[in-house]
Amino acid sequence: MLFQPKLFHLHRSCIYYTARGKSSKMNSISPPEAVKGMKEWRPELFNKKVQLPCLRVKSEHVSSLKAPLKNFVFKMPNLSNVQPAEMSENATDVGGDKLIILSPQTVKSFSDLSTVKEHLDKISVKDENFCLKDFTLTSDNWNPNDKLKHILPDGEDVSGFSRIGHIIHLNLKDYTEPYKNVIGHVLMELPGIKTVVAKTSNIDNTYRNFELEVLAGEKDFEVTVKENGNTFSFDFSKVYWNPRLSTEHERIVKMLKSDSILFDACAGVGPFAIPAARKCRVFANDLNPESYKWLQYNAKKNKIREDRINCCNLDARDFIKQVFLQEFLAMYKEENSQDRDIHITMNLPALAVTLIDVFQGLLWNDREKISGNEFPLPILHVYTFSKAEDPHKDVLQRVEEYLGITLDTVHLKEIAFVRSVAPNKDMYRASVKIPAEVLLRDLSKRKLAENSIDEKNKKLKE
């Protein structure tokens, strides 16, 4: 049928607009006022009778009017704007006519079609072919964005949700909490969605996962997603995954060369480690046993060679003190070891900065094995949040505090913005070539942060 809206495209647009609080312009008829403030899903409240302008034409002429009427036809989900015309009592042409439904905003009468009169005259379509017809709209005739726009309080929207496989994950705000049942049912209409969840707590436990409340759909948390050409499977309720970090994952991998080596201290299910292992040697670690399980699974699923990736299930500090140190000392014995390109990622933004003091004195006990400072300086990529007015200064101060040194322009590679997390809260990456002075520091002279780690961690989580 001609002029039929492409519903899949419309739904994809809905994800974009809803996430940003913008209104869809696909249809111009609002739902009934009765839907405003709905807190329990009642789709029958969307039922609405409307009168729409139509043109009655012979079926063989519909295709010739497609281009001339493209700016006049009515577009609304699940409502074909070309329909069979009802037969009148005196009609002799059985089933030969069609009704083209027109937009009530642009067409009030036949005279509003004057700009296409030449095309209508050719097929003898005149004023008597114009009519107003009653239609009944239902919940299916509005896309999810329009539904939520008219249900929620004026000026409010559903923002900050992510799609992870068949799951939509919401961060409910205080004003949306009473509407969560309705929001869940509406978002279930998006293609391929089986489950809508909201987190019930912040990420404040050891394993970086959070409790989930199922708002609608199945209690099925095992998903498969694609990112940067790789496939990742995991149980979303037991591990951490953020689809908004795909660009940052790709950015770090592009820094690596074929002879680089990456130590991913907080690897999760592998979004840094798996693509990196296609380029270079990788040691990947996560404390969460579930993340470790899926990390191994994803390495096999993506056919990563066993000699390219080693997976560990350790605390990040222990990973640095054991695995990294052992490999680092082994590399030092190699010819031209000072030229090795070594990277360390620590993507645990609420806590990672407090962990980097592990590098203070890391080589102290092995100092006799190292001649002078002729050894490769690893590049640390550590992630953190900032709410400061000058976030670059804030991030730098905290990195310097936990490394116990003032960084010069040689060792500070960059402080890069990663993404906005919430109003006045952004995520940053500090990339630092760890100074030899830090690595060789006398353990008895380690410089501790001004505040205790527990106090610092509490502050970072706020």
XYZ file of C-alpha atoms in Angstrom:
462
model
C 0.000 0.000 0.000
C 1.204 3.489 -0.830
C 2.064 6.170 1.711
C 2.226 3.662 4.580
C 4.538 4.960 7.331
C 7.640 2.898 7.963
C 6.949 1.837 11.507
C 10.356 0.389 12.246
C 12.077 3.637 11.305
C 9.563 5.523 13.399
C 10.274 3.404 16.443
C 13.996 3.845 16.026
C 13.430 7.602 15.911
C 11.390 7.306 19.074
C 14.384 5.923 20.927
C 16.385 8.978 19.854
C 13.802 11.602 20.668
C 12.622 10.119 23.939
C 16.165 9.864 25.195
C 16.641 13.558 24.537
C 13.264 14.847 25.577
C 12.235 16.010 22.111
C 8.839 15.581 20.580
C 8.053 13.414 17.599
C 6.518 15.260 14.647
C 5.229 12.177 12.869
C 1.594 12.807 13.729
C -0.258 15.966 14.674
C -3.245 14.529 16.547
C -2.830 14.411 20.287
C -4.103 11.538 22.427
C -7.146 12.172 24.652
C -6.597 14.303 27.747
C -7.609 11.287 29.840
C -4.134 9.761 29.410
C -2.434 12.625 31.268
C -1.096 11.394 34.597
C -1.862 7.707 33.906
C -0.079 5.588 36.537
C -1.459 2.177 35.607
C -1.372 1.031 31.997
C -4.838 1.481 30.475
C -4.461 1.493 26.675
C -8.219 1.977 26.184
C -7.827 5.571 27.389
C -6.098 6.321 24.083
C -9.249 5.549 22.068
C -10.313 8.644 20.196
C -12.741 9.398 17.351
C -11.441 11.842 14.755
C -12.688 13.219 11.467
C -10.122 13.186 8.684
C -10.203 14.652 5.166
C -10.086 12.090 2.347
C -9.946 11.901 -1.418
C -11.877 9.169 -3.197
C -10.015 7.999 -6.295
C -9.969 4.957 -8.524
C -7.464 2.352 -7.392
C -5.496 2.547 -10.650
C -4.839 6.255 -10.022
C -3.359 5.911 -6.530
C 0.227 5.375 -7.717
C 0.150 8.464 -9.949
C -0.772 10.603 -6.913
C 2.035 9.364 -4.692
C 4.458 12.168 -5.549
C 1.969 15.052 -5.907
C 0.295 14.301 -2.566
C 3.406 13.456 -0.532
C 3.086 16.662 1.507
C -0.636 16.239 2.053
C -1.112 12.625 3.116
C -1.742 11.759 6.740
C 1.007 9.817 8.500
C 0.278 7.983 11.703
C 1.512 4.634 13.031
C -0.624 1.608 12.197
C -3.055 3.623 10.099
C -2.810 3.036 6.373
C -3.442 6.280 4.541
C -4.758 4.371 1.524
C -7.894 2.380 2.327
C -10.771 0.752 0.428
C -13.659 3.171 -0.052
C -17.044 2.208 1.353
C -19.620 1.542 -1.359
C -22.648 3.802 -1.583
C -26.119 2.383 -2.320
C -26.036 3.581 -5.941
C -22.433 2.618 -6.653
C -21.816 0.176 -9.481
C -18.015 -0.085 -9.286
C -17.570 -2.849 -6.718
C -14.332 -2.410 -4.748
C -12.727 -0.169 -7.383
C -12.258 3.019 -5.370
C -9.734 3.944 -2.699
C -9.700 6.600 -0.016
C -6.478 8.568 0.401
C -6.433 10.006 3.924
C -5.104 13.558 4.093
C -3.598 15.576 6.924
C -6.203 17.664 8.780
C -3.491 20.256 9.498
C -2.835 20.976 5.819
C -6.177 20.150 4.202
C -9.479 21.609 5.406
C -11.263 21.562 2.073
C -10.724 20.561 -1.545
C -9.481 24.059 -2.336
C -6.410 23.420 -0.146
C -5.214 21.044 -2.873
C -4.994 23.816 -5.465
C -1.246 23.389 -5.884
C -1.792 19.856 -7.222
C -4.976 20.675 -9.194
C -3.249 19.899 -12.499
C -2.577 16.308 -11.397
C -6.101 15.871 -10.035
C -7.687 17.215 -13.223
C -5.864 14.622 -15.299
C -7.703 11.821 -13.513
C -10.991 13.722 -13.104
C -10.727 14.123 -9.327
C -12.979 17.020 -8.341
C -14.590 18.619 -5.330
C -17.167 15.825 -5.062
C -14.300 13.363 -4.526
C -13.435 15.132 -1.293
C -15.049 14.009 1.959
C -14.652 13.932 5.713
C -14.633 10.495 7.285
C -14.746 9.339 10.909
C -11.946 7.121 12.229
C -11.302 5.595 15.631
C -7.723 5.862 16.847
C -6.339 3.521 19.502
C -3.149 3.212 21.527
C -1.478 1.607 18.507
C -1.755 4.856 16.550
C 0.780 6.765 18.683
C 4.433 5.907 18.985
C 5.983 5.425 22.443
C 7.497 8.904 22.495
C 4.149 10.600 21.890
C 2.461 8.414 24.479
C 4.971 9.267 27.187
C 4.965 12.930 26.227
C 1.227 13.116 26.897
C 1.206 10.841 29.949
C 3.998 12.447 31.964
C 3.743 15.888 33.572
C 4.295 18.789 31.185
C 7.939 19.412 30.450
C 9.084 16.048 31.821
C 10.416 13.118 29.845
C 12.093 9.741 30.105
C 15.796 10.405 29.684
C 18.988 8.487 30.179
C 17.861 5.034 29.154
C 19.986 2.506 27.343
C 19.275 -0.468 25.137
C 21.303 -3.586 25.910
C 20.236 -6.403 23.597
C 16.572 -7.101 24.280
C 16.652 -5.021 27.500
C 15.878 -1.356 28.028
C 17.563 -0.039 31.158
C 16.091 3.092 32.775
C 17.370 5.478 35.376
C 14.116 6.602 36.957
C 13.964 10.110 38.349
C 11.847 11.000 41.354
C 9.054 12.454 39.231
C 8.919 9.384 36.961
C 8.788 6.835 39.787
C 4.944 6.915 40.041
C 4.710 6.282 36.279
C 7.180 3.378 36.075
C 4.502 0.761 35.343
C 3.199 2.763 32.411
C 6.681 3.661 31.147
C 7.640 -0.015 31.170
C 4.590 -1.081 29.159
C 5.053 1.721 26.623
C 8.747 1.002 26.011
C 7.946 -2.678 25.489
C 6.464 -1.584 22.153
C 9.918 -0.843 20.721
C 11.094 -3.503 18.226
C 12.995 -6.400 19.741
C 12.431 -5.376 23.366
C 11.474 -8.171 25.773
C 12.381 -6.616 29.113
C 12.292 -3.127 30.646
C 14.217 -2.650 33.890
C 15.202 0.122 36.258
C 18.055 0.055 38.695
C 17.019 0.231 42.333
C 20.387 1.312 43.741
C 23.620 3.002 42.753
C 26.709 1.013 41.806
C 28.194 0.830 45.267
C 29.137 -2.797 45.776
C 32.355 -4.684 45.147
C 31.306 -6.050 41.757
C 29.887 -2.849 40.169
C 26.472 -4.360 39.443
C 23.149 -3.136 40.795
C 19.769 -4.492 41.721
C 17.220 -4.357 38.920
C 13.465 -4.010 39.029
C 11.552 -5.464 36.095
C 9.002 -2.845 35.006
C 7.594 -4.901 32.142
C 8.292 -8.064 30.187
C 10.310 -11.173 30.926
C 12.806 -11.609 33.741
C 15.493 -12.534 31.243
C 18.819 -10.753 31.759
C 21.147 -12.760 29.530
C 21.840 -10.661 26.454
C 24.107 -10.531 23.429
C 25.235 -7.188 22.032
C 27.571 -6.033 19.296
C 30.136 -3.287 19.737
C 32.880 -2.175 17.363
C 32.649 -5.383 15.351
C 32.773 -7.704 18.368
C 30.022 -9.716 20.064
C 29.566 -9.739 23.823
C 27.286 -11.975 25.871
C 26.599 -11.553 29.589
C 24.010 -11.489 32.353
C 23.164 -7.796 32.667
C 21.936 -8.245 36.242
C 25.333 -9.548 37.413
C 27.926 -7.521 35.496
C 28.532 -3.932 34.444
C 27.915 -2.834 30.858
C 27.448 0.662 29.462
C 26.722 1.023 25.718
C 27.634 4.721 25.896
C 31.313 3.828 26.277
C 31.748 2.212 22.851
C 33.526 5.269 21.422
C 35.957 5.364 24.339
C 36.679 1.644 23.988
C 37.462 2.199 20.324
C 39.598 5.253 21.104
C 41.916 3.307 23.417
C 42.213 0.337 21.065
C 43.288 2.704 18.267
C 46.213 3.828 20.455
C 47.600 0.296 20.504
C 50.063 -1.157 18.021
C 50.815 -4.743 17.068
C 53.763 -4.861 19.503
C 51.874 -3.128 22.341
C 50.749 -4.914 25.479
C 47.595 -4.023 27.375
C 46.881 -4.711 31.033
C 43.154 -4.213 31.613
C 42.773 -4.164 35.402
C 38.973 -3.726 35.477
C 38.081 -5.556 32.277
C 34.425 -6.400 32.878
C 33.227 -8.724 30.127
C 35.896 -7.495 27.707
C 34.932 -4.296 25.811
C 38.564 -3.064 25.951
C 40.298 -6.430 26.094
C 38.566 -8.353 23.290
C 39.098 -5.819 20.460
C 42.599 -5.047 21.785
C 43.531 -8.738 21.642
C 42.936 -8.653 17.901
C 45.893 -6.231 17.684
C 48.257 -7.106 20.510
C 48.934 -9.100 23.682
C 46.383 -8.540 26.460
C 46.134 -9.396 30.144
C 42.546 -8.869 31.295
C 41.301 -8.950 34.868
C 38.095 -8.476 36.824
C 37.266 -9.101 40.468
C 33.655 -10.072 39.740
C 33.500 -13.866 39.147
C 30.574 -13.361 36.756
C 32.507 -10.814 34.694
C 35.499 -13.164 34.652
C 33.269 -16.025 33.425
C 31.788 -13.952 30.597
C 35.192 -12.449 29.758
C 36.499 -15.938 29.074
C 33.346 -16.845 27.178
C 33.567 -13.738 24.982
C 37.227 -14.344 24.193
C 36.270 -17.758 22.797
C 33.102 -16.474 21.154
C 35.114 -13.862 19.255
C 37.781 -16.458 18.362
C 40.612 -14.669 20.133
C 43.776 -16.754 20.033
C 44.668 -18.204 23.422
C 48.203 -16.807 23.195
C 46.828 -13.277 22.764
C 44.767 -12.984 25.957
C 45.152 -14.063 29.579
C 42.118 -13.717 31.853
C 42.395 -13.222 35.624
C 39.957 -13.028 38.534
C 41.796 -10.804 41.012
C 41.437 -7.558 42.882
C 42.783 -4.757 40.659
C 45.610 -3.978 43.106
C 46.630 -7.634 43.262
C 46.501 -7.829 39.477
C 48.992 -4.954 39.252
C 51.246 -6.280 42.035
C 51.253 -9.837 40.731
C 50.458 -10.231 37.030
C 51.570 -6.827 35.771
C 54.766 -6.789 37.851
C 55.747 -10.304 36.797
C 55.205 -9.563 33.111
C 56.907 -6.179 33.402
C 60.051 -7.685 34.907
C 60.076 -10.360 32.222
C 59.841 -7.687 29.521
C 62.690 -5.761 31.093
C 65.041 -8.627 30.315
C 64.215 -8.421 26.622
C 66.387 -6.550 24.140
C 65.324 -2.906 23.605
C 62.807 -3.284 26.399
C 62.806 0.469 27.007
C 60.934 0.855 23.702
C 58.045 -1.422 24.676
C 54.605 0.172 24.412
C 52.779 -0.778 27.622
C 49.255 0.389 28.474
C 47.182 -0.077 31.628
C 43.444 0.634 31.690
C 41.547 1.099 34.942
C 37.919 1.766 34.046
C 36.283 1.852 37.448
C 35.451 5.558 37.513
C 33.991 5.729 41.015
C 37.081 4.130 42.580
C 39.959 3.747 40.125
C 41.854 6.910 41.104
C 42.095 5.637 44.679
C 43.690 2.426 43.392
C 46.582 3.967 41.473
C 48.706 4.450 44.587
C 49.556 0.783 44.006
C 52.164 2.064 41.521
C 54.046 3.892 44.269
C 57.100 1.743 44.981
C 55.880 -1.072 42.741
C 59.476 -1.761 41.593
C 61.147 -0.996 44.917
C 61.711 -4.602 45.966
C 63.091 -5.406 42.514
C 65.217 -2.266 42.166
C 68.467 -4.238 42.096
C 67.235 -6.061 38.985
C 66.798 -2.780 37.173
C 69.817 -0.778 36.043
C 69.104 2.925 36.327
C 65.896 4.175 34.773
C 66.319 2.488 31.411
C 63.056 0.595 31.484
C 59.733 1.156 29.708
C 57.360 3.551 31.429
C 53.794 2.209 31.219
C 50.990 4.511 30.145
C 48.099 4.480 32.612
C 44.556 5.272 31.453
C 42.521 5.849 34.595
C 38.851 6.886 34.610
C 37.057 9.050 37.128
C 34.061 11.331 37.645
C 34.162 15.038 38.337
C 31.595 17.580 39.493
C 34.109 20.410 39.810
C 33.834 23.764 38.032
C 37.303 23.072 36.609
C 37.179 19.308 35.997
C 40.612 19.120 34.344
C 42.229 20.670 37.402
C 40.171 18.450 39.719
C 41.095 15.227 37.903
C 44.772 16.178 37.706
C 44.933 17.005 41.406
C 43.456 13.639 42.400
C 45.696 11.667 40.037
C 48.740 13.483 41.389
C 47.575 12.946 44.971
C 47.355 9.165 44.608
C 50.545 8.858 42.566
C 52.279 11.134 45.062
C 53.915 13.363 42.458
C 53.407 16.549 40.469
C 53.178 15.543 36.828
C 55.081 17.452 34.172
C 54.130 17.796 30.504
C 56.306 14.800 29.598
C 54.371 12.406 31.811
C 50.854 13.852 31.581
C 49.603 12.747 28.182
C 46.063 14.112 28.391
C 42.950 14.559 30.472
C 40.102 13.706 28.126
C 36.363 14.181 28.463
C 34.556 10.849 27.976
C 30.846 11.533 28.511
C 28.256 13.351 30.580
C 26.857 11.113 33.297
C 24.348 13.465 34.921
C 23.817 17.216 35.260
C 27.084 18.638 36.605
C 28.753 15.236 36.612
C 31.092 14.117 33.830
C 33.382 11.171 33.208
C 37.036 11.805 32.340
C 40.109 9.799 31.435
C 43.577 10.751 32.617
C 46.342 9.238 30.488
C 49.669 9.326 32.308
C 53.115 7.907 31.608
C 53.914 6.710 35.112
C 57.181 8.371 36.212
C 60.119 6.153 37.187
C 60.278 8.113 40.434
C 56.850 6.743 41.361
C 57.622 3.144 40.416
C 60.970 3.134 42.250
C 59.818 5.015 45.335
C 61.035 3.671 48.672
C 58.041 1.810 50.082
C 58.692 3.345 53.484
C 58.290 6.780 51.897
C 55.049 6.203 50.041
C 52.986 9.377 49.869
C 49.486 8.748 51.128
C 46.448 10.715 50.067
C 45.300 13.408 52.483
C 42.007 11.664 53.150
C 41.524 8.005 53.919
C 40.568 5.775 51.022
C 37.193 5.042 52.581
C 36.406 8.743 52.838
C 37.637 9.351 49.313
C 35.593 6.483 47.925
C 32.464 7.816 49.630
C 33.045 11.238 48.091
C 33.604 9.807 44.600
C 30.313 7.863 44.726
C 28.213 10.907 45.548
